[in-house]
mmCIF file of C-alpha atoms in Angstrom:
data_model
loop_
_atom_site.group_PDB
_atom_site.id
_atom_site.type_symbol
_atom_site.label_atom_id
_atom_site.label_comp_id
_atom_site.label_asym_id
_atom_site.label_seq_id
_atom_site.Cartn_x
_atom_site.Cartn_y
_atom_site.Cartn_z
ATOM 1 C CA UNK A 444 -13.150 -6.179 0.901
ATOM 2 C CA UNK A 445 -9.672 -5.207 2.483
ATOM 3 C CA UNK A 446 -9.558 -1.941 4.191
ATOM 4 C CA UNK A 447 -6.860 0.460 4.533
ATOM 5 C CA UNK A 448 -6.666 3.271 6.923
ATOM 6 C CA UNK A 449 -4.130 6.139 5.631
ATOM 7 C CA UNK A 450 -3.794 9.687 7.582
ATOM 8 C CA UNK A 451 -2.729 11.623 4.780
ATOM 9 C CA UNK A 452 -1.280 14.630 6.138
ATOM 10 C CA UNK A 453 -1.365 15.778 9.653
ATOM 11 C CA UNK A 454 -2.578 18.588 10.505
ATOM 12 C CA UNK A 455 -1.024 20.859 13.716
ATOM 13 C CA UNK A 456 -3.139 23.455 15.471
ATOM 14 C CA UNK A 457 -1.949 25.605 17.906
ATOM 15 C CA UNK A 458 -2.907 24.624 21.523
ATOM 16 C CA UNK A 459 -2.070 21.066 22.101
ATOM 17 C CA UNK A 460 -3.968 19.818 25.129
ATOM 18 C CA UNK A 461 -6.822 22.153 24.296
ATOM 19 C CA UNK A 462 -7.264 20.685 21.095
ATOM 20 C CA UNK A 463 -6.345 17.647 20.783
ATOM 21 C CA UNK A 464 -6.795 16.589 24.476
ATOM 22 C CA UNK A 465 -3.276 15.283 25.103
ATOM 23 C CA UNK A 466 -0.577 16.021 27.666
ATOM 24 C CA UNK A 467 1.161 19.759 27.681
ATOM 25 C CA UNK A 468 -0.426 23.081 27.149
ATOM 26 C CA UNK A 469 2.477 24.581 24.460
ATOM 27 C CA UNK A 470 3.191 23.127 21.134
ATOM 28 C CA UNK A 471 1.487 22.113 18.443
ATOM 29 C CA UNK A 472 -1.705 19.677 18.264
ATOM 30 C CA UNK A 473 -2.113 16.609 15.682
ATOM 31 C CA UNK A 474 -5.076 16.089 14.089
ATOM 32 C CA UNK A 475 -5.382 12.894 11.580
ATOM 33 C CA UNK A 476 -7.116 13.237 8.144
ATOM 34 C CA UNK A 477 -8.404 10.318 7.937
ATOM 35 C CA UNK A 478 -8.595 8.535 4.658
ATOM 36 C CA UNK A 479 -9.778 4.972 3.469
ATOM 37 C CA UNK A 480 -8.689 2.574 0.886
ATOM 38 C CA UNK A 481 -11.158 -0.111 -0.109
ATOM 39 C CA UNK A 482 -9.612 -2.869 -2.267
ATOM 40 C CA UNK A 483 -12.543 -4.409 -4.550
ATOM 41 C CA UNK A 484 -13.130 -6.555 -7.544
ATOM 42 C CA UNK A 485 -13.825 -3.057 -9.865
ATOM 43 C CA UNK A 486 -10.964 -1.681 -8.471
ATOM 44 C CA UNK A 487 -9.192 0.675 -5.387
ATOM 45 C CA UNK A 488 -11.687 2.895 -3.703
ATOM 46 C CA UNK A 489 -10.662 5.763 -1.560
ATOM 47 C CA UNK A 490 -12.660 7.363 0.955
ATOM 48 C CA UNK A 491 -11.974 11.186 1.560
ATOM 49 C CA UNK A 492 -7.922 11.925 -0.238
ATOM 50 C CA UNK A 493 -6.795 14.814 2.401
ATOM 51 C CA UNK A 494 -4.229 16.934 0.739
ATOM 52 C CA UNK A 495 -2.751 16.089 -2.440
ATOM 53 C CA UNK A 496 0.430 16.560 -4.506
ATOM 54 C CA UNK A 497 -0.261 20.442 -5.612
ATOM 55 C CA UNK A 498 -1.383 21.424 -1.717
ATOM 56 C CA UNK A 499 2.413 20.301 -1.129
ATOM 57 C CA UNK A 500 3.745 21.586 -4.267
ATOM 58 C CA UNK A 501 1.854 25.392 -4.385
ATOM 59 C CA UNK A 502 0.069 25.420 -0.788
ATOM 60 C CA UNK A 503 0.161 29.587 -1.126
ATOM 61 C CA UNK A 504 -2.117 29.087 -4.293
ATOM 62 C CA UNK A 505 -4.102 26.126 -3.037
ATOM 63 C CA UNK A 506 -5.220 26.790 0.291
ATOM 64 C CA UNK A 507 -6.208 29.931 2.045
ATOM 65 C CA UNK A 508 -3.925 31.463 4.674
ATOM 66 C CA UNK A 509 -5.706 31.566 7.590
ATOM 67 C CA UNK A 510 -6.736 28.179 7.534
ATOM 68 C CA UNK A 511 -3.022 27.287 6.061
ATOM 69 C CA UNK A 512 -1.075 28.942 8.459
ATOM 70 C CA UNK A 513 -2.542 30.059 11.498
ATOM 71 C CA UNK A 514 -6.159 27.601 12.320
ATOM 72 C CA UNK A 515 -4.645 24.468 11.134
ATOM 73 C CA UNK A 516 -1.107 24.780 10.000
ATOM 74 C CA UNK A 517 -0.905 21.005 7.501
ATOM 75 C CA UNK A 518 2.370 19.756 8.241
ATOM 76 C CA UNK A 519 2.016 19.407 4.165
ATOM 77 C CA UNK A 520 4.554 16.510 2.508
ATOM 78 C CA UNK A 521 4.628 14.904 -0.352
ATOM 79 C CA UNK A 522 5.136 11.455 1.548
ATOM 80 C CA UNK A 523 2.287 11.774 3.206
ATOM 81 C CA UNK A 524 -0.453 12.580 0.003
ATOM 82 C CA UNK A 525 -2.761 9.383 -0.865
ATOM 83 C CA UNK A 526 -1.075 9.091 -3.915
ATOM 84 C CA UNK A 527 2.564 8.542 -2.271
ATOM 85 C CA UNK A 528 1.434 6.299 0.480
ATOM 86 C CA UNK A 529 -0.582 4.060 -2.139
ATOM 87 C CA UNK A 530 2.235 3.782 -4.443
ATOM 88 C CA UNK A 531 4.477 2.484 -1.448
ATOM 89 C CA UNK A 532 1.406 -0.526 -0.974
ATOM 90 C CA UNK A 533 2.205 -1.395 -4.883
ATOM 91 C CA UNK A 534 -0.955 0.957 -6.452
ATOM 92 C CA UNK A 535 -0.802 3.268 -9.016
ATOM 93 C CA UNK A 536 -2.847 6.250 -9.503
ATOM 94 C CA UNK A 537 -5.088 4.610 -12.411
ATOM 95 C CA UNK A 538 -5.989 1.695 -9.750
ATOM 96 C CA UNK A 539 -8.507 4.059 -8.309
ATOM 97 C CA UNK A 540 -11.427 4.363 -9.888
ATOM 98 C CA UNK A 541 -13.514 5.973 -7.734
ATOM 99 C CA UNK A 542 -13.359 8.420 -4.550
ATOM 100 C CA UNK A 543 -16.867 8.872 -2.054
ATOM 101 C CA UNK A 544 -16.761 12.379 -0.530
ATOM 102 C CA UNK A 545 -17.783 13.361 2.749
ATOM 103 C CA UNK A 546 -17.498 16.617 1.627
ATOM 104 C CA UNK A 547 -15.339 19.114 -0.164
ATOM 105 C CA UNK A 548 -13.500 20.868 2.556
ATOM 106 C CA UNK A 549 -9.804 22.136 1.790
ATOM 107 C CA UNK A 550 -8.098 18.682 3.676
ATOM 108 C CA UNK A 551 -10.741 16.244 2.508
ATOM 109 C CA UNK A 552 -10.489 17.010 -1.153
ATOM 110 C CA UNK A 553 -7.264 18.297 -1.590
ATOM 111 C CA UNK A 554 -5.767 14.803 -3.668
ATOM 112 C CA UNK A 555 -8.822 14.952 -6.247
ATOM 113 C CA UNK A 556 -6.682 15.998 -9.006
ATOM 114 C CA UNK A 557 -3.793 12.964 -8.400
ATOM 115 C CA UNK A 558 -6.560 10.381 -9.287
ATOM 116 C CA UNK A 559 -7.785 12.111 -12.798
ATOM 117 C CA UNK A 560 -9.240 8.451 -14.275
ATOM 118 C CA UNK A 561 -11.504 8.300 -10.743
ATOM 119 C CA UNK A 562 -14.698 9.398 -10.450
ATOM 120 C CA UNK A 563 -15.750 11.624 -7.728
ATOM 121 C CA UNK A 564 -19.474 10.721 -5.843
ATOM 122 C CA UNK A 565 -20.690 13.305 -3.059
ATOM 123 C CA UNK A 566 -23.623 14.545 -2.054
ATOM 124 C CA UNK A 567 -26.099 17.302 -4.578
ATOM 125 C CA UNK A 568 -25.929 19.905 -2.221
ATOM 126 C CA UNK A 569 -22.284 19.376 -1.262
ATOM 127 C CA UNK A 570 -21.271 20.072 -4.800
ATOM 128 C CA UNK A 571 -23.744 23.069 -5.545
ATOM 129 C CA UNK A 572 -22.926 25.282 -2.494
ATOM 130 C CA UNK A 573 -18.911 24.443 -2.756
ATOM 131 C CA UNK A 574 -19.869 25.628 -6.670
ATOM 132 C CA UNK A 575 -21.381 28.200 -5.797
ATOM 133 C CA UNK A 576 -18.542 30.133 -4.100
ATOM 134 C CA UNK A 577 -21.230 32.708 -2.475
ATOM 135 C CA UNK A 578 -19.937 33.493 1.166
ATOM 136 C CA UNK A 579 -16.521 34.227 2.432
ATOM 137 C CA UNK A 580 -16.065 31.101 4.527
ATOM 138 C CA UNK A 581 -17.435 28.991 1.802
ATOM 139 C CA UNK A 582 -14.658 30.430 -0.720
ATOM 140 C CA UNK A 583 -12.414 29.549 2.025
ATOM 141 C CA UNK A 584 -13.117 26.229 2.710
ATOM 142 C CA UNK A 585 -13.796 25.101 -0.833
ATOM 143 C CA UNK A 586 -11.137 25.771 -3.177
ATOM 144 C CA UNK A 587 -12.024 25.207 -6.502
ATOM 145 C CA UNK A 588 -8.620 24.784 -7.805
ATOM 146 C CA UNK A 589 -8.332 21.177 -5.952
ATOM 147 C CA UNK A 590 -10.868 20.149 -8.326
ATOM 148 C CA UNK A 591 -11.129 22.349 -11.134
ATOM 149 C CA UNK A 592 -10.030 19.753 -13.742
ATOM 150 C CA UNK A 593 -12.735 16.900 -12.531
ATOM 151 C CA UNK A 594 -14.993 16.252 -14.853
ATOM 152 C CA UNK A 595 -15.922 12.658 -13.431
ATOM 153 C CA UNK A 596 -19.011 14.025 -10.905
ATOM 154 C CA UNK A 597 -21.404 11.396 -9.426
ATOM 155 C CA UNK A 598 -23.994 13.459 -7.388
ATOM 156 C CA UNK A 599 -26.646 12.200 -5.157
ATOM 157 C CA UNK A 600 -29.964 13.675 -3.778
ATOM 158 C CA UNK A 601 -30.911 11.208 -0.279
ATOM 159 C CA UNK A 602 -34.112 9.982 -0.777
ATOM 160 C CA UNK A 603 -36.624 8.140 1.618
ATOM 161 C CA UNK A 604 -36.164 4.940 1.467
ATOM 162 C CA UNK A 605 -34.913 1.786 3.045
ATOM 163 C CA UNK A 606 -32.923 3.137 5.604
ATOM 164 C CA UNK A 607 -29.067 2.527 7.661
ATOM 165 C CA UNK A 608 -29.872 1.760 11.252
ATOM 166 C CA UNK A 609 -32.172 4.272 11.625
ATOM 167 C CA UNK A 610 -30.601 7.106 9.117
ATOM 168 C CA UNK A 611 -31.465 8.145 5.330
ATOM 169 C CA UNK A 612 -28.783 6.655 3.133
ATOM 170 C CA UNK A 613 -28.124 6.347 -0.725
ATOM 171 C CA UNK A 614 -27.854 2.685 -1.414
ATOM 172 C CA UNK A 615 -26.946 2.600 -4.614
ATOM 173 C CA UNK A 616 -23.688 4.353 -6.024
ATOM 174 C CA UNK A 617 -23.540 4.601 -9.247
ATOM 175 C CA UNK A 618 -20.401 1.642 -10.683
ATOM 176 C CA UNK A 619 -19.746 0.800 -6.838
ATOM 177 C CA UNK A 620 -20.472 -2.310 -4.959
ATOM 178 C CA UNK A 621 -23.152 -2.574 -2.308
ATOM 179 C CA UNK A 622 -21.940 -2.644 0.630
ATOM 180 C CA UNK A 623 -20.407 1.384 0.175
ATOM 181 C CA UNK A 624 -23.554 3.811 1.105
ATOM 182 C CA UNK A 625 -23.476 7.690 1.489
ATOM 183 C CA UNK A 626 -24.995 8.474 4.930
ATOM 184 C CA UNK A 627 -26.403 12.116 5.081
ATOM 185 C CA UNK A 628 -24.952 14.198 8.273
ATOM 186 C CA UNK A 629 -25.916 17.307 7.692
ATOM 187 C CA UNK A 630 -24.822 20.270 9.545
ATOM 188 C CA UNK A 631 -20.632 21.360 9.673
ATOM 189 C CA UNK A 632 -21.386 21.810 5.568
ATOM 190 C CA UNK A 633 -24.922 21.058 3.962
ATOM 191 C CA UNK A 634 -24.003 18.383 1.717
ATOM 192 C CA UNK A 635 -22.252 16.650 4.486
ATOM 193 C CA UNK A 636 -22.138 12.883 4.443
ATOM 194 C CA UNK A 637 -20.698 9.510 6.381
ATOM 195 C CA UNK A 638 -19.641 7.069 4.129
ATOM 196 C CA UNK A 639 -20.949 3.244 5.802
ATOM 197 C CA UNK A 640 -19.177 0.336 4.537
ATOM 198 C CA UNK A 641 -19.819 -3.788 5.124
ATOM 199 C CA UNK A 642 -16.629 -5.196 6.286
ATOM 200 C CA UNK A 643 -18.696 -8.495 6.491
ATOM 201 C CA UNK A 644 -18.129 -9.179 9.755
ATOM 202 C CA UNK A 645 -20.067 -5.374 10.508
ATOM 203 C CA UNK A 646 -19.996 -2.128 9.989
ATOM 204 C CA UNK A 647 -17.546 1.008 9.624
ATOM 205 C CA UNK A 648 -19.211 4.150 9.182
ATOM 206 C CA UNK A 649 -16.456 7.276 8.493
ATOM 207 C CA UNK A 650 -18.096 9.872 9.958
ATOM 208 C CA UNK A 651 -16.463 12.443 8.451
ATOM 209 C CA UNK A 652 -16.752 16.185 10.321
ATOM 210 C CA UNK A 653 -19.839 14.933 11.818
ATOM 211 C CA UNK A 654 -17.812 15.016 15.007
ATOM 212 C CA UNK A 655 -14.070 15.803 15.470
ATOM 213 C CA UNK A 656 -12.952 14.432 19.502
ATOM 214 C CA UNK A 657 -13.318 10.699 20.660
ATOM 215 C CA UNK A 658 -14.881 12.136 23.788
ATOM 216 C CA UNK A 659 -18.016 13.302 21.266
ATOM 217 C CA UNK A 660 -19.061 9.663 21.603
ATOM 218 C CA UNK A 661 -18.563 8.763 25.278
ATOM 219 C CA UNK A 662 -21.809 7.712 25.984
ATOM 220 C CA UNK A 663 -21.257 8.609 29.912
ATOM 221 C CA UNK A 664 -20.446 11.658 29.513
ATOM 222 C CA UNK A 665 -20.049 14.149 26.726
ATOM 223 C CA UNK A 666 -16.266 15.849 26.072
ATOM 224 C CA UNK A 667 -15.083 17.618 23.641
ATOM 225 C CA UNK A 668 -11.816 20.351 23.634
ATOM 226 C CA UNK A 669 -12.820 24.062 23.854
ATOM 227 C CA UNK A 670 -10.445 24.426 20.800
ATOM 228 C CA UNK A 671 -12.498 21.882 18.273
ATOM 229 C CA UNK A 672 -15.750 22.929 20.020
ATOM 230 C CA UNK A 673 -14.577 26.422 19.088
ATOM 231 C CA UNK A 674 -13.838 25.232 15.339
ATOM 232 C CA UNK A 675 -16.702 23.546 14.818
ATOM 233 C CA UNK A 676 -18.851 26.370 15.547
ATOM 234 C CA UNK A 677 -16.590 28.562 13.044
ATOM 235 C CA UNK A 678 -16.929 25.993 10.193
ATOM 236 C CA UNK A 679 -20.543 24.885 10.869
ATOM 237 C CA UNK A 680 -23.325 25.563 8.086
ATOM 238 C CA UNK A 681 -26.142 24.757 10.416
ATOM 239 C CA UNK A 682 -25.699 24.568 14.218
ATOM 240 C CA UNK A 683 -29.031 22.967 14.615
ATOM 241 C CA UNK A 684 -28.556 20.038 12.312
ATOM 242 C CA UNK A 685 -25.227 19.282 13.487
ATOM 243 C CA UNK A 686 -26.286 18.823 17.191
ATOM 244 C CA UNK A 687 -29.183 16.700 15.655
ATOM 245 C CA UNK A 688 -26.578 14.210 14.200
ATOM 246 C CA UNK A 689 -24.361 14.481 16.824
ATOM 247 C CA UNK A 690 -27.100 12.925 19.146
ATOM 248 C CA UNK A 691 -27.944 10.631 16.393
ATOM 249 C CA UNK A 692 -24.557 9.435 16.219
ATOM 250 C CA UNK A 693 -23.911 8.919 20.009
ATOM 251 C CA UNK A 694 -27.684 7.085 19.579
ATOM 252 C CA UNK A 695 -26.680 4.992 17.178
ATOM 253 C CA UNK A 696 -23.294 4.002 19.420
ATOM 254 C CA UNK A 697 -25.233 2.841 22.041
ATOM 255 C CA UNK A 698 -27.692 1.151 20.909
ATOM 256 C CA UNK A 699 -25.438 -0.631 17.593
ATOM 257 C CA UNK A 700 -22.029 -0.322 18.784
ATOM 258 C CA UNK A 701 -21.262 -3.766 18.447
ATOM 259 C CA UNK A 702 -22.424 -3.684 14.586
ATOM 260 C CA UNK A 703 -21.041 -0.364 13.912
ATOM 261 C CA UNK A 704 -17.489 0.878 14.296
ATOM 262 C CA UNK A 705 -18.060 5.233 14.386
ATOM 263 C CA UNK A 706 -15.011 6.935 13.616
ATOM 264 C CA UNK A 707 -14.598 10.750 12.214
ATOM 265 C CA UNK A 708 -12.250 12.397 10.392
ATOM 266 C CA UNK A 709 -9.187 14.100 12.349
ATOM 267 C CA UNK A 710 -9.356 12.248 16.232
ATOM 268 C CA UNK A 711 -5.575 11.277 15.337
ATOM 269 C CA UNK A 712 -6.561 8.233 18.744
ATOM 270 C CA UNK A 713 -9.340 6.610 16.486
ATOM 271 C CA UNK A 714 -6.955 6.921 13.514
ATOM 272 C CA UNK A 715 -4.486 4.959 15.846
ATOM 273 C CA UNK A 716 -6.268 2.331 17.005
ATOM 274 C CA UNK A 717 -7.942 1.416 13.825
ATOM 275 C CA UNK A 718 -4.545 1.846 11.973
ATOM 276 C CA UNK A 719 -3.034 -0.545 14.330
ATOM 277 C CA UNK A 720 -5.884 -2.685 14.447
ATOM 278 C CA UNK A 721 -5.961 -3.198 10.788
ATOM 279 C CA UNK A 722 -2.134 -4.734 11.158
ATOM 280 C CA UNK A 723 -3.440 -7.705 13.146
ATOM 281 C CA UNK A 724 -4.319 -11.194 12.144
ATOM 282 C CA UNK A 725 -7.903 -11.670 10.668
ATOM 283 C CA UNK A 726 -7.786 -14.620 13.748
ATOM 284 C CA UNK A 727 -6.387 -12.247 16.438
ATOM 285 C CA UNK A 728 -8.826 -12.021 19.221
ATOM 286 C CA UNK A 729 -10.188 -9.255 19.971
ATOM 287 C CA UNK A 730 -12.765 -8.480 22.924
ATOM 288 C CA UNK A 731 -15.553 -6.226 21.315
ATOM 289 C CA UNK A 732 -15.168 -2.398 21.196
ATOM 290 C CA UNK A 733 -11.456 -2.913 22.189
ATOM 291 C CA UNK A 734 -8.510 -2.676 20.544
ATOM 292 C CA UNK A 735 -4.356 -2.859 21.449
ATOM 293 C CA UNK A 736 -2.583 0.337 23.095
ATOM 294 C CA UNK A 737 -0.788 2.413 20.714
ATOM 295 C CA UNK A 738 1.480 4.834 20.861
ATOM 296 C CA UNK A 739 0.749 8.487 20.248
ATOM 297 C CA UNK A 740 1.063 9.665 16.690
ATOM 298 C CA UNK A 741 4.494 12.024 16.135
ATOM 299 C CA UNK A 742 4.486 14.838 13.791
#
């Protein structure tokens, strides 16, 4: 299948170099959200939609305002929705029939309601406790009105099984083809999920918020910004299971890495080098692991 890489809205926290590890203390950071479009006989697939259409359109409704204006601060536009940037490939809305979840935070779900013939797959847990609406941080981090008129709901309980290198997985998604599986990585929410795909010639796993700095998965030595160490702690559901897959994930690096391409959700570098990888030749060589230089992503 052909694979698209889309950042569809970035996001700029305050702190640059302590957040997103590049040069200069002031300004703003840039953090990716990292989408995927998977082009397959039933039809467009998209991984994660990061804000939508009515975040841009109503963002004092849709999202709350610490999160909108002072943790994360979306540089919101309508150019840069799912929806926008797919129509400029030639797609329309009704090509997409299905979306895959990692989970239902605030800039992962926000462009549910732009794709109203898709259906939606996530995780069982992911979709009772962001139902639920029982704690303050979970009413601020899932925001019912992104989704509120999605009927289409394919949930999933993991189950023992043949497993993904090592991890529980769902195999099977309901309508989708093989070779998309829902990896459990429990821990920033607790229906938190990769999503692994077959590219054929190996594997991409989207790691989601399992992990939010490159560094995370330097297998020499572990780095990671105080300002995203500080936000994952804020947003985590359970501290112990995220360090669990965190060391999984770094595990599964070494010992895989040339089968498995790990990538998260908002390091705008991976979304860089992938993005600019995906513009090359299918025949362009390419030494494993590495990719070309890019330049850094402007806001």
């Amino acid at each position: 299948m052909r694979i698209h890489h889309l950042n569809c809205t970035t996001m700029c926290p305050p702190g640059r170099r302590l957040t997103d590890g590049r040069r200069g203390f002031t300004g703003p950071a840039a953090l990716a959200c990292h989408c995927l479009v998977l082009e397959t006989p039933r039809g467009l697939v998209l991984v994660d939609t990061g804000f939508g259409l009515n975040d841009v359109y109503a963002p004092r409704v849709r999202l709350n305002p610490l999160f909108r204006d002072v943790i994360c601060r979306p540089a919101l536009s309508e150019e840069a929705t799912a929806i926008r940037q797919l129509e400029r490939m030639g797609f329309h809305a009704s090509d997409v029939r299905d979306i895959v979840l990692t989970h239902l935070d605030f800039d992962h779900a926000g462009g549910l309601d732009d794709f109203p013939h898709a259906r939606v797959h996530v995780l069982a847990e992911e979709y009772r406790v962001a139902t639920a609406q029982k704690s303050w941080l979970d009413r601020a981090r899932f925001r019912p009105m992104q989704w509120s008129k999605e009927t289409r709901w394919e949930t999933y309980v993991p189950h023992r099984g043949e497993s993904w290198f090592g991890f529980d997985c769902v195999r099977e998604l309901s309508g989708l083809p093989p070779e998309i599986l829902l990896v459990p990585l429990v821990g920033h929410t607790l229906g938190h999920a990769g999503v692994a795909i077959d590219t054929g010639d190996g594997w991409l796993l989207h790691a989601g918020d399992a992990y939010f700095y490159h560094g995370e998965m330097d297998l020499d030595r572990y780095r990671c910004t105080a300002g995203l160490r500080g936000y994952q702690k804020l947003m985590q559901k359970d501290g112990w299971m995220r360090w669990y897959n965190l060391r999984r994930l770094r595990e599964l690096v070494q010992r895989h890495g040339d089968q498995v391409k790990v990538f998260c959700a908002h390091d705008s570098l991976e979304f860089e080098r992938l993005e600019e990888r995906e513009k090359l030749p299918p025949d362009f060589p390419i030494q494993p692991g590495l990719v070309a230089p890019v330049p850094s992503l402007h806001l």
